Short mmCIF file of C-alpha atoms and ligand atoms in Angstrom, two decimals:
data_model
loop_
_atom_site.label_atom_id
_atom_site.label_comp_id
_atom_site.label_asym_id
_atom_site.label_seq_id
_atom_site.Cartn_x
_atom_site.Cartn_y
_atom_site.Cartn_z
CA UNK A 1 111.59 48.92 111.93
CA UNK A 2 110.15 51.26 109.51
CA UNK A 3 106.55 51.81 109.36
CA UNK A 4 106.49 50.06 105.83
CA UNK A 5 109.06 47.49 106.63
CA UNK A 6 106.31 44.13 106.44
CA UNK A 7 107.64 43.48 102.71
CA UNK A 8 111.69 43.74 103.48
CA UNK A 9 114.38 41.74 104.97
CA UNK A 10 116.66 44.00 105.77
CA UNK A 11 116.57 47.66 107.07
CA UNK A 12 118.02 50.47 104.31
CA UNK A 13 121.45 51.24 104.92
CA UNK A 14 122.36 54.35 106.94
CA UNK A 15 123.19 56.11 103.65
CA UNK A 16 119.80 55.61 102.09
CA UNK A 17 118.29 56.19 105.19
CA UNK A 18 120.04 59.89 105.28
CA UNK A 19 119.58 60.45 101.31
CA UNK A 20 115.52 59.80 101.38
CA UNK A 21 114.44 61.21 104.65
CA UNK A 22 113.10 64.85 104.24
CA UNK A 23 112.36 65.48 107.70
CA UNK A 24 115.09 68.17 107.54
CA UNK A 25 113.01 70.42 105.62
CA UNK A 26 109.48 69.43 105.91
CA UNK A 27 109.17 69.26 109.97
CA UNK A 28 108.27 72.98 109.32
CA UNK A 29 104.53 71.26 107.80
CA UNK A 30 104.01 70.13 111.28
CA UNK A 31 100.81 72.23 112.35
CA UNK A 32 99.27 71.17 108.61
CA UNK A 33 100.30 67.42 108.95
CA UNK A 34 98.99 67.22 112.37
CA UNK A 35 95.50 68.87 111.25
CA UNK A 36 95.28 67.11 108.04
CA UNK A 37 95.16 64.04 110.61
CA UNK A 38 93.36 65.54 113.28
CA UNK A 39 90.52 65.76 109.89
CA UNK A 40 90.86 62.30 108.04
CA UNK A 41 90.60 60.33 111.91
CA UNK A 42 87.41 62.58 112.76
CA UNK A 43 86.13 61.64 109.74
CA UNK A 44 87.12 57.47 109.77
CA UNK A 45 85.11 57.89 112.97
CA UNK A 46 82.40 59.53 112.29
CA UNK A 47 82.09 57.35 108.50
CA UNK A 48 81.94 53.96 111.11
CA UNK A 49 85.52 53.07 109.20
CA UNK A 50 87.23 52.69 112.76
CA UNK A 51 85.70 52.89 116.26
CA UNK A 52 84.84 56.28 117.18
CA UNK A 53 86.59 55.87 121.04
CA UNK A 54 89.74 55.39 118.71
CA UNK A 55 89.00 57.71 116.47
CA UNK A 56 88.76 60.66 119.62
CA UNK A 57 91.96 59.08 121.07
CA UNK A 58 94.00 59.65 118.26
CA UNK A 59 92.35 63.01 117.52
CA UNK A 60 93.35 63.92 121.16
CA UNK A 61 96.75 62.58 121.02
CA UNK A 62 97.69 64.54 117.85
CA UNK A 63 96.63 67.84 119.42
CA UNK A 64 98.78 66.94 122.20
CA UNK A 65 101.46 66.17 120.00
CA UNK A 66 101.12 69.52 118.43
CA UNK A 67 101.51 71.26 121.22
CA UNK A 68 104.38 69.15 122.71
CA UNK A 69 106.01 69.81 119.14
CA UNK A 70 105.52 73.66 119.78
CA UNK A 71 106.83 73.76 122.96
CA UNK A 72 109.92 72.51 121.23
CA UNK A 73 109.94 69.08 123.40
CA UNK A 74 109.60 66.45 120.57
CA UNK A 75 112.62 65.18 118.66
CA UNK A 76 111.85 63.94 114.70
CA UNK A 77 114.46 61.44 113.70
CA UNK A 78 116.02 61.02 110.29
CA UNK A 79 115.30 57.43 109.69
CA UNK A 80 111.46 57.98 110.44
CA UNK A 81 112.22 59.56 106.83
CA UNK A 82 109.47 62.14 106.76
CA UNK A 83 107.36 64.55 108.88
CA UNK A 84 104.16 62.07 107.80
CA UNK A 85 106.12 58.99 109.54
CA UNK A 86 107.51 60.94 112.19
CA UNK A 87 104.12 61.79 113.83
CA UNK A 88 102.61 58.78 113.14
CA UNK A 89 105.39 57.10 115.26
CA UNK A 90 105.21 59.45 117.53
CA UNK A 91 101.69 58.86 118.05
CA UNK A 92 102.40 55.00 118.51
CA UNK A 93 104.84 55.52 120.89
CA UNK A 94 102.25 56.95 122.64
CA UNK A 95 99.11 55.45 122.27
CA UNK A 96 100.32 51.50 120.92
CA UNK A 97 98.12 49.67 118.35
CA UNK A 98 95.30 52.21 118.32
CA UNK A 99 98.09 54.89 116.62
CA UNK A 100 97.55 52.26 113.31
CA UNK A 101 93.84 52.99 112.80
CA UNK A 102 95.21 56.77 111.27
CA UNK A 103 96.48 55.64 107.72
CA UNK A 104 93.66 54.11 106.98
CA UNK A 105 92.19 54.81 103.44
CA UNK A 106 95.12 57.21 103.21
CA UNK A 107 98.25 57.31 101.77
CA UNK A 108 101.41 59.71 102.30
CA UNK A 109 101.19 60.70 98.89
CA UNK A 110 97.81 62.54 99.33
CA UNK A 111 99.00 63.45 102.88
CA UNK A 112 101.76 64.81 101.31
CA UNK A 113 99.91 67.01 98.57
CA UNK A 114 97.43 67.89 101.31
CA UNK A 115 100.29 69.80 103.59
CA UNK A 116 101.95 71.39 100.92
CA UNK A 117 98.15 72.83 99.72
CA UNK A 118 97.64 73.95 103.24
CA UNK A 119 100.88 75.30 104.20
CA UNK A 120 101.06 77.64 100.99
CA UNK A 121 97.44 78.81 101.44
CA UNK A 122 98.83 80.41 104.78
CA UNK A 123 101.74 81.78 102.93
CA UNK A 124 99.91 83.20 100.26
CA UNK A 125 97.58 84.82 102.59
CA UNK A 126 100.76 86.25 104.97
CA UNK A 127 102.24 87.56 101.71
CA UNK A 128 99.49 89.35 100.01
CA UNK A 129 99.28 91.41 103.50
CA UNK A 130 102.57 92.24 103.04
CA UNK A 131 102.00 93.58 99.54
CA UNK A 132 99.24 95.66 100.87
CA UNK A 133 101.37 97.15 103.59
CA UNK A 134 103.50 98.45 100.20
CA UNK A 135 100.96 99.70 98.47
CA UNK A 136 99.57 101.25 101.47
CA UNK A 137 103.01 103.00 101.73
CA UNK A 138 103.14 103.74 98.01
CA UNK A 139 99.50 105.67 97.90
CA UNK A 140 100.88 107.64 100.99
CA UNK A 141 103.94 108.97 99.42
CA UNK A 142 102.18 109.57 96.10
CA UNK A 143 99.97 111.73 98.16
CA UNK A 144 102.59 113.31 99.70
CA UNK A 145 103.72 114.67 96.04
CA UNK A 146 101.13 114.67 93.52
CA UNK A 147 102.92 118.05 92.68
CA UNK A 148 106.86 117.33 92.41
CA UNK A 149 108.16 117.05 89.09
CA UNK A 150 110.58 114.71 87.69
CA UNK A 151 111.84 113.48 84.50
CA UNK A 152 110.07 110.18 83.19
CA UNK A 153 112.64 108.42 81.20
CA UNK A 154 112.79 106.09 77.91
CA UNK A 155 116.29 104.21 77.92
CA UNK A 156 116.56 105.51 81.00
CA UNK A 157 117.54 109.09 78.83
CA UNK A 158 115.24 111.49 79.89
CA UNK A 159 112.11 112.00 77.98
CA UNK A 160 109.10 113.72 79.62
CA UNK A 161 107.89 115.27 82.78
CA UNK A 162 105.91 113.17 85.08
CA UNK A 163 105.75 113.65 88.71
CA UNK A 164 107.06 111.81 91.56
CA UNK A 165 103.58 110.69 92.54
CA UNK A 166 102.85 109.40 89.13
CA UNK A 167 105.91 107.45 89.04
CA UNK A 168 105.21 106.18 92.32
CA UNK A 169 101.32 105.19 91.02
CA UNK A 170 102.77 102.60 88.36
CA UNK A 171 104.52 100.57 90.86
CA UNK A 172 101.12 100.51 92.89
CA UNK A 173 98.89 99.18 89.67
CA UNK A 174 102.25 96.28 89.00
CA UNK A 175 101.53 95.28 92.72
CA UNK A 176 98.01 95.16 92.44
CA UNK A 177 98.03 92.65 89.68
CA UNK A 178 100.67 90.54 91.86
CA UNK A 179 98.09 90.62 94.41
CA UNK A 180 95.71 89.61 91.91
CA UNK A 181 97.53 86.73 90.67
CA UNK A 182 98.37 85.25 94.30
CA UNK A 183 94.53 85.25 94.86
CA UNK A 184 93.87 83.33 91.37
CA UNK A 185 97.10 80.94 92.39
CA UNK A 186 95.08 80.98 95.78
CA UNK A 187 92.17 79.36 94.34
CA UNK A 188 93.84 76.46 92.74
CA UNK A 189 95.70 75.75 96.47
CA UNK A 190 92.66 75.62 97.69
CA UNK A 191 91.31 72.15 96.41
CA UNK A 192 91.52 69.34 98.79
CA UNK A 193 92.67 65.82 97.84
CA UNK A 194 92.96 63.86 100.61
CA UNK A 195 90.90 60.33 99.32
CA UNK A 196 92.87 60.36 96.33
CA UNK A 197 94.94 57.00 98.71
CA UNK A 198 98.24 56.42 96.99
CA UNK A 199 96.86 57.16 92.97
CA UNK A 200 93.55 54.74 93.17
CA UNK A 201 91.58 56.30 95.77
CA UNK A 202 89.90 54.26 97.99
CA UNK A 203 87.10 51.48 99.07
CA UNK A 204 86.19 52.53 102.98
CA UNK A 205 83.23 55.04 102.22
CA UNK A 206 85.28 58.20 103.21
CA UNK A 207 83.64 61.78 103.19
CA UNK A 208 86.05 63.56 101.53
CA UNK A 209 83.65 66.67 101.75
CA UNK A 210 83.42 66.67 105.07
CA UNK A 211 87.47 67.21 105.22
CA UNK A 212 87.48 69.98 103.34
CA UNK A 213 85.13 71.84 105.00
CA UNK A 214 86.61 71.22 108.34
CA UNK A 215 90.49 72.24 107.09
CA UNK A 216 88.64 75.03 104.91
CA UNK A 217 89.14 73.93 101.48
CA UNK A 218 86.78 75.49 99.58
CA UNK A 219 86.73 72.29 96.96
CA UNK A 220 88.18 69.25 96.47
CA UNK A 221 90.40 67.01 94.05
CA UNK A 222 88.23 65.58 90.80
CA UNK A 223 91.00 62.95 89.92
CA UNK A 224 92.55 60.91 92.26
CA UNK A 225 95.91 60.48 89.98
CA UNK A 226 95.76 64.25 89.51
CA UNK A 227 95.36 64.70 93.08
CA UNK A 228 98.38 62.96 93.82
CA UNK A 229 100.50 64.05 91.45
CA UNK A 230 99.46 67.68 90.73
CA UNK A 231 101.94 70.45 91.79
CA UNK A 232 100.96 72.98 89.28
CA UNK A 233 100.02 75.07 92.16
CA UNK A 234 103.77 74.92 93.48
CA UNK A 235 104.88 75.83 90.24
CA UNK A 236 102.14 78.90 89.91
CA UNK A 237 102.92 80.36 93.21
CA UNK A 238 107.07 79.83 92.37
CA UNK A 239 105.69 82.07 89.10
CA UNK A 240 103.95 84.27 90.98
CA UNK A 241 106.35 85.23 93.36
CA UNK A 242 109.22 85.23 90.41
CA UNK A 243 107.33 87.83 88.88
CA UNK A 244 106.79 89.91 91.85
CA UNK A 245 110.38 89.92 92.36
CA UNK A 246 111.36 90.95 89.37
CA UNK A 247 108.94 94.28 90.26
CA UNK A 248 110.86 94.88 93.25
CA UNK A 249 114.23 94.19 91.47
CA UNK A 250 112.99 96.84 89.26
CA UNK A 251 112.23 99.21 91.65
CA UNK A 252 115.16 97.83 93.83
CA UNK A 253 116.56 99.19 90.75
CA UNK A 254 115.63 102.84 90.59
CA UNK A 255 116.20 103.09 94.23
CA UNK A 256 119.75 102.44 93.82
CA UNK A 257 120.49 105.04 90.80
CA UNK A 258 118.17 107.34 92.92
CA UNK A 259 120.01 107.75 95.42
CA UNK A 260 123.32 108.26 93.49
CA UNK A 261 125.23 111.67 93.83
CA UNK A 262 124.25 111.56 89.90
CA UNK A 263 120.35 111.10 90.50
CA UNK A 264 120.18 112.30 94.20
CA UNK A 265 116.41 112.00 93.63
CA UNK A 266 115.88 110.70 97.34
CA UNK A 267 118.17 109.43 100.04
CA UNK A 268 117.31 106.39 101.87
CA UNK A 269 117.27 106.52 106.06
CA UNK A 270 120.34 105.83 108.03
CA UNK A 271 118.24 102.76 109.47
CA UNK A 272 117.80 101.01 106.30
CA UNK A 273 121.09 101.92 104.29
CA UNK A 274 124.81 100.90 105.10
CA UNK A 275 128.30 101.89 105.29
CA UNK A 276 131.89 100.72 103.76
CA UNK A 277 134.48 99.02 106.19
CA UNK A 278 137.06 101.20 104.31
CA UNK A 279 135.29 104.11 102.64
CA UNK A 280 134.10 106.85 105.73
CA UNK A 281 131.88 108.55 103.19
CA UNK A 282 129.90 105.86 101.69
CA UNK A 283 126.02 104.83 102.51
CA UNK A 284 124.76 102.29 100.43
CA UNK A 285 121.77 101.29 99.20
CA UNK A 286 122.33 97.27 100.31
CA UNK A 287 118.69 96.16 101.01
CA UNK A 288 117.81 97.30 97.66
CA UNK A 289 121.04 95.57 96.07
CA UNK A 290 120.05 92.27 98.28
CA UNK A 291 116.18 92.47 96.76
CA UNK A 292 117.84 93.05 93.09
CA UNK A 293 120.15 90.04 94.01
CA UNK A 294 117.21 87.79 95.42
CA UNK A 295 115.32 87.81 92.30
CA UNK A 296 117.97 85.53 90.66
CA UNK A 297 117.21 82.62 93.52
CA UNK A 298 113.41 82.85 93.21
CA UNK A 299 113.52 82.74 89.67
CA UNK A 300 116.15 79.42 90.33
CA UNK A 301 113.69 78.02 92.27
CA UNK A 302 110.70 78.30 89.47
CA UNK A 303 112.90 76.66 86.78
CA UNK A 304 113.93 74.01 89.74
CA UNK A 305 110.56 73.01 89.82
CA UNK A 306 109.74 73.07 86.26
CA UNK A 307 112.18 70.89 85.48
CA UNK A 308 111.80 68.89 88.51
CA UNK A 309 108.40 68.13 87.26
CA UNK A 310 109.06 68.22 83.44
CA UNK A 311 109.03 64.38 82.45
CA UNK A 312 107.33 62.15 85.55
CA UNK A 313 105.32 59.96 83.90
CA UNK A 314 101.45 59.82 86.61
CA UNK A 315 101.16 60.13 89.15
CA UNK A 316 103.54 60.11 92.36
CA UNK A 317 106.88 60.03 92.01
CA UNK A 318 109.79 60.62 94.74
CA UNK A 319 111.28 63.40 92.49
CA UNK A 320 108.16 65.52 93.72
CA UNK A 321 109.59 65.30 97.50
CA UNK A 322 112.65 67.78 95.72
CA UNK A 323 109.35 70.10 95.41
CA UNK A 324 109.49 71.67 98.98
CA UNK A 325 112.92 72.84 99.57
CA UNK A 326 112.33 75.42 96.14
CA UNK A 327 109.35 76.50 96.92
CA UNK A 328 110.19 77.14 100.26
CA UNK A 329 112.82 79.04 99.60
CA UNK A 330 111.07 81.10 97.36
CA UNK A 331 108.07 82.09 100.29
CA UNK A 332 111.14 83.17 102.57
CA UNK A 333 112.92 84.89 100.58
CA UNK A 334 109.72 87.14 99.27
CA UNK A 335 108.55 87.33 103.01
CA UNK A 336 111.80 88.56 104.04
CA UNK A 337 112.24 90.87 100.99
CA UNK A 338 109.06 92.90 101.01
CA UNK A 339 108.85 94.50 104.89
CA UNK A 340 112.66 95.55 104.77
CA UNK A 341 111.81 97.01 101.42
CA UNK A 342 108.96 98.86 102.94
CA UNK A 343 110.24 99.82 105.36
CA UNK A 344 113.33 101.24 103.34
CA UNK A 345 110.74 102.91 101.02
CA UNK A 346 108.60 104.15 103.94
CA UNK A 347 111.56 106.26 105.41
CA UNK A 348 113.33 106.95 102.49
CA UNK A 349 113.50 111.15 102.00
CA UNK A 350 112.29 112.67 99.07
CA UNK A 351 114.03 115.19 97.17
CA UNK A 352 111.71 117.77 94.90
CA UNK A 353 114.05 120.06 94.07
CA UNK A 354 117.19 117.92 92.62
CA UNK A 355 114.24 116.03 90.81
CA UNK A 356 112.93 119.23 89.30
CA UNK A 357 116.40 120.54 88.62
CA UNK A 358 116.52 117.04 86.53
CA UNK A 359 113.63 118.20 84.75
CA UNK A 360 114.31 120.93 83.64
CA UNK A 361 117.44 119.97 81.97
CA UNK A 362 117.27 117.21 78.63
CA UNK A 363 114.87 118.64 77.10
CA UNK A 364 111.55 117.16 78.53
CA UNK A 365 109.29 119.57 77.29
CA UNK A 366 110.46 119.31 73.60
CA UNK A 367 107.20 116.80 72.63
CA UNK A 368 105.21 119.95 74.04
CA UNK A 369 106.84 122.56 72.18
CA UNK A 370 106.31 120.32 69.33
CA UNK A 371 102.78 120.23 69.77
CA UNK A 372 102.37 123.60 70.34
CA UNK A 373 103.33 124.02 66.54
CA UNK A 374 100.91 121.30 65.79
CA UNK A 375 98.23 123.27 66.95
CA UNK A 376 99.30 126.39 65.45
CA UNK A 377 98.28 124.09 62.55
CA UNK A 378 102.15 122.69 61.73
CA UNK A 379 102.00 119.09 60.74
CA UNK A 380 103.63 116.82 63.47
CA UNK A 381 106.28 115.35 61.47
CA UNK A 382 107.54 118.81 60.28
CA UNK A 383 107.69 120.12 63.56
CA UNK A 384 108.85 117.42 65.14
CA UNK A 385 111.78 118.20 62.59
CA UNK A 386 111.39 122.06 63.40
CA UNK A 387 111.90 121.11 67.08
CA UNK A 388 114.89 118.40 66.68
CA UNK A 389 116.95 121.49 64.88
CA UNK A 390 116.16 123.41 67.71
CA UNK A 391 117.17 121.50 70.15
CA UNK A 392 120.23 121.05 68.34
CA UNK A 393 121.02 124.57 68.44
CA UNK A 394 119.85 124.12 72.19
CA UNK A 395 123.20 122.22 72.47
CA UNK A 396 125.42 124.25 71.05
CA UNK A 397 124.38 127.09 73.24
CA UNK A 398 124.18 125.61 76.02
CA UNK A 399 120.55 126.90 76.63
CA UNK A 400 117.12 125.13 77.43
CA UNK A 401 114.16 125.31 75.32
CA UNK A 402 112.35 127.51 77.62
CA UNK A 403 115.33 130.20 77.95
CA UNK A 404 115.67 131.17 74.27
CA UNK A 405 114.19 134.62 73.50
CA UNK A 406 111.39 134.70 71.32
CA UNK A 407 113.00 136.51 68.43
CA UNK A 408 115.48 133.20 68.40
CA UNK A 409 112.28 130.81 68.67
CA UNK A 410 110.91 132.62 65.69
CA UNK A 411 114.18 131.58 63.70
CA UNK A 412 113.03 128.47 63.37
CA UNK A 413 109.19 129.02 62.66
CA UNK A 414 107.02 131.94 62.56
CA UNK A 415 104.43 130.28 64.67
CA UNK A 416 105.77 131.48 67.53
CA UNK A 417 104.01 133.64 69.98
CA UNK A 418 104.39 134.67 73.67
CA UNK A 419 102.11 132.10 74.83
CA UNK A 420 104.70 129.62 74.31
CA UNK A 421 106.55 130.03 77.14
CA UNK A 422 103.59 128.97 79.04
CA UNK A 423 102.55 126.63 76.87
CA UNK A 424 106.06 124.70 77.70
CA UNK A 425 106.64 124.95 81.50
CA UNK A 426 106.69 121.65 82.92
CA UNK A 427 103.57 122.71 85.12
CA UNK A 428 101.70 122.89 81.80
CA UNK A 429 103.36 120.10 80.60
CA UNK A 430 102.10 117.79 83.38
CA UNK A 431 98.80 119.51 83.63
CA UNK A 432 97.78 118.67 80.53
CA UNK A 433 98.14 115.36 80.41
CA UNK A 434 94.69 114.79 82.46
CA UNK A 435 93.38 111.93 80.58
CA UNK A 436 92.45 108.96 82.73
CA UNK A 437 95.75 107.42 83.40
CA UNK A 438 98.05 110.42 83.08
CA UNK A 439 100.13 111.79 85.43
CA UNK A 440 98.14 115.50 85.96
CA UNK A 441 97.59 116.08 89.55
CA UNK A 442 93.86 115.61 88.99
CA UNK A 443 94.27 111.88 87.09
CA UNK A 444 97.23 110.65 89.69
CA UNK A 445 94.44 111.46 92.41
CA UNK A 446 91.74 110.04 91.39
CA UNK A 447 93.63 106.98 90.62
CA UNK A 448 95.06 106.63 94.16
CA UNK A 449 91.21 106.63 95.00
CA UNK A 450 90.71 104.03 92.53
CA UNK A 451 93.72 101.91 93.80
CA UNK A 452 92.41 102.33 97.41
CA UNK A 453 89.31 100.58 96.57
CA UNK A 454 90.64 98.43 94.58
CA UNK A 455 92.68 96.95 97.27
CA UNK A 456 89.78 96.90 99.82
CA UNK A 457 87.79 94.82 97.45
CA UNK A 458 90.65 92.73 96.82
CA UNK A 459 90.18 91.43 100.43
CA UNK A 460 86.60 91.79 100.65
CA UNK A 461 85.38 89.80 97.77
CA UNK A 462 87.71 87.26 98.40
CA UNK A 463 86.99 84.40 100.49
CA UNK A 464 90.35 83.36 102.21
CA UNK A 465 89.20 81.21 105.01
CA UNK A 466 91.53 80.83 107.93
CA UNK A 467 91.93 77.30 109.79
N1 LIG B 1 108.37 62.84 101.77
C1 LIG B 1 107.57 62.54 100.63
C2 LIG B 1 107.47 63.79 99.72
O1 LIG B 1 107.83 64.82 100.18
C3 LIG B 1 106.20 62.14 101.04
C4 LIG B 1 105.50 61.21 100.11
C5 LIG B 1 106.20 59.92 100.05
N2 LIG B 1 105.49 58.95 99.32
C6 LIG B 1 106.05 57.82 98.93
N3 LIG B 1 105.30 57.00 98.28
N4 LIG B 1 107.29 57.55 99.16
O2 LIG B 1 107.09 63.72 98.60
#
């Protein structure tokens, strides 16, 4: 008979039975579920709501439970519906009528909204260190070449010279503000709501504070319909990790056209790249291709939920049980996308000189040679003109800026002097552009330093309490 069976007079058919139960995909709450209980029955006891010899029993039982389910030597069956039921008649099989104390001033639907909360909290945590790890990576390598030039591109033509290093720097600020946002998604996880009861709360004088310190909430639930039927914070983290893998699908992105034979900007290690069952020559990029393609099921999984959640009417409602498979999916497939990725980035080889070669070609330095005529006193939008016609003529001869002859720089203005030709090497180019936030040597440094704090106090400050 089912555990809420009193009211029927018949049992569900085998098809209904097999349709509700989600035991198939939220066993993997067992440590949470078994804790969440291990909390509530400590507290019944210790509130006077049920004996305390029954109240240590149980607590007992479920830690033994937890450890039998660990050693992989407990069964869950699909008609005991959910991992909530499952335990519970586990721990009846094995301790009789004192097992029936545990649900007391409780309700599966707060049980429920309790494991998810605690079961994302840990993920959050395990995926912000692996974002770190990254970024760790990232400030190595831009280290490593504060000095090698490449192109920056706009439309992906090529546009100005930045260097490898600076390049490298943006992806390290777009992964600090993921970090950021998991710790703000963080803080709304970390509400408890057990004593919301089904929607109603309850009448035995629970201490709801007193569970949330014990699992390490740091707050709990103000509402008890809310508490039940809130999964906003499913919804944030889906949002959260959608947008962090767009940033690696971007990157994913570059790493692919890098390592063309057109770019050849880097080539990734033999470890991390792959070959063609009929094409001897080929190594592709396939992690980065599989992180590109991964994007599209995280983002799934985000509009899953939103629309999942979209027109329930307060509070629970068994839609919300569809909650867990999406967002699920979404913390594995981030926690399997972002060490490979490392890794691949990690070992990947640099290649200055094709990436200065690509420099030097399109033109990068034309907004330079522009502004050199600006401060030879040339308004900007003449010279800008001045510098277009010259980089026509560029073109047609087949010639960079910086290898015409000054007598055919003086064609187009007068302006011209020797100093030019320093004035336009990509060196000076990149040099100059020393303003906080630019990508001169000096600025890309100090903003590694920056980012290396950053990230310290991004796990300092924050209080991420393990349980
Ligand atoms: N398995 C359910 C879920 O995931 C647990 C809550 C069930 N509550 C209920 N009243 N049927 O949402």
């Amino acid at each position: 008979m089912k555990l809420w069976g009193g009211r029927f007079s018949k049992s569900t058919d085998a098809m209904v039975d097999d349709f509700n139960s989600s035991i198939r995909f939220d066993s993997r709450m067992f440590r949470q579920d078994i804790k969440g209980s291990m909390a509530h029955v400590k507290m019944l006891g210790k509130c006077g709501v049920i004996p305390k010899e029954d109240s240590d029993l149980i607590y007992k039982t479920l830690g033994e439970i937890m450890s039998d389910i660990e050693k992989g030597i407990v069964e869950f069956e699909i008609d005991a519906e959910d991992i909530h039921m499952n335990i519970e008649k586990i721990l009846t099989e094995r301790i009789g009528d004192v097992a029936k104390h545990l649900h007391t001033g409780r309700s599966r639907n707060d049980q429920v909204a309790l494991d998810i909360r605690m079961y994302l909290k840990d993920e959050v945590k395990e995926i912000r260190e692996m974002i770190k790890s990254l970024i760790e990576v990232l400030l190595r390598l831009a280290e490593d070449n504060l000095k090698v030039l490449m192109p920056g591109y706009t439309h992906l033509q090529r546009a100005q010279p930045i260097t490898f290093a600076h390049h490298l720097m943006a992806y390290v600020q777009i992964l600090l503000r993921d970090m950021e946002r998991l710790a703000d998604c963080y803080k709304r996880l970390d509400v408890m709501p057990l004593g919301s009861g089904a929607l109603a709360g309850t009448t035995y004088p629970l201490d709801r504070a007193m569970v949330a310190e014990e699992l390490g909430f740091s707050a709990i639930t103000e509402n008890s319909i809310d508490g039940v039927s809130d999964r906003d914070f499913a919804i944030e983290l889906a949002s959260c990790l959608s947008i962090l893998m767009m940033h690696l699908s971007r990157f994913s992105e570059e790493i692919v056209l890098w390592c063309t034979h057109e770019f050849s900007f880097i080539e990734l290690d033999d470890a991390y790249s792959t070959g063609s069952s009929i094409m001897p020559q080929k190594k592709n990029p396939d992690i980065a291709e599989l992180v590109r393609g991964k994007s599209g099921r995280v983002y799934g999984n985000l509009v899953a939920l939103l629309t999942m959640m979209k027109a329930l009417p307060l509070a629970y409602n068994k839609d919300m049980q569809e909650d867990k498979e999406a967002i699920f999916d979404s913390v594995d497939t981030v926690k399997m996308c972002l060490p490979v990725f490392t890794k691949m980035i990690d070992t990947m080889k640099v290649k200055p000189d094709k990436m200065l070669s690509a420099a030097k070609a399109g033109f990068t330095n034309a907004t330079d040679i522009a502004d050199y005529l600006v401060k030879k006193g040339i308004p900007f939008r003449v010279s800008h003109e001045i510098i277009g016609k010259m980089v026509a003529y560029c073109i047609q001869h087949n010639k960079n800026i910086d290898e015409l002859t000054l007598d055919e720089l003086k064609t187009f203005s007068d302006k011209f002097e020797q100093d030019v030709y320093k004035a336009i090497s990509l060196e000076t180019c990149v040099n100059e552009r020393k303003l906080p936030g630019g990508p001169a040597a000096e600025s890309v440094k100090a903003s590694v330093l920056k980012a290396r704090s950053k990230l310290k106090t991004l796990f300092e400050t924050e209080k991420m309490r393990c349980f």
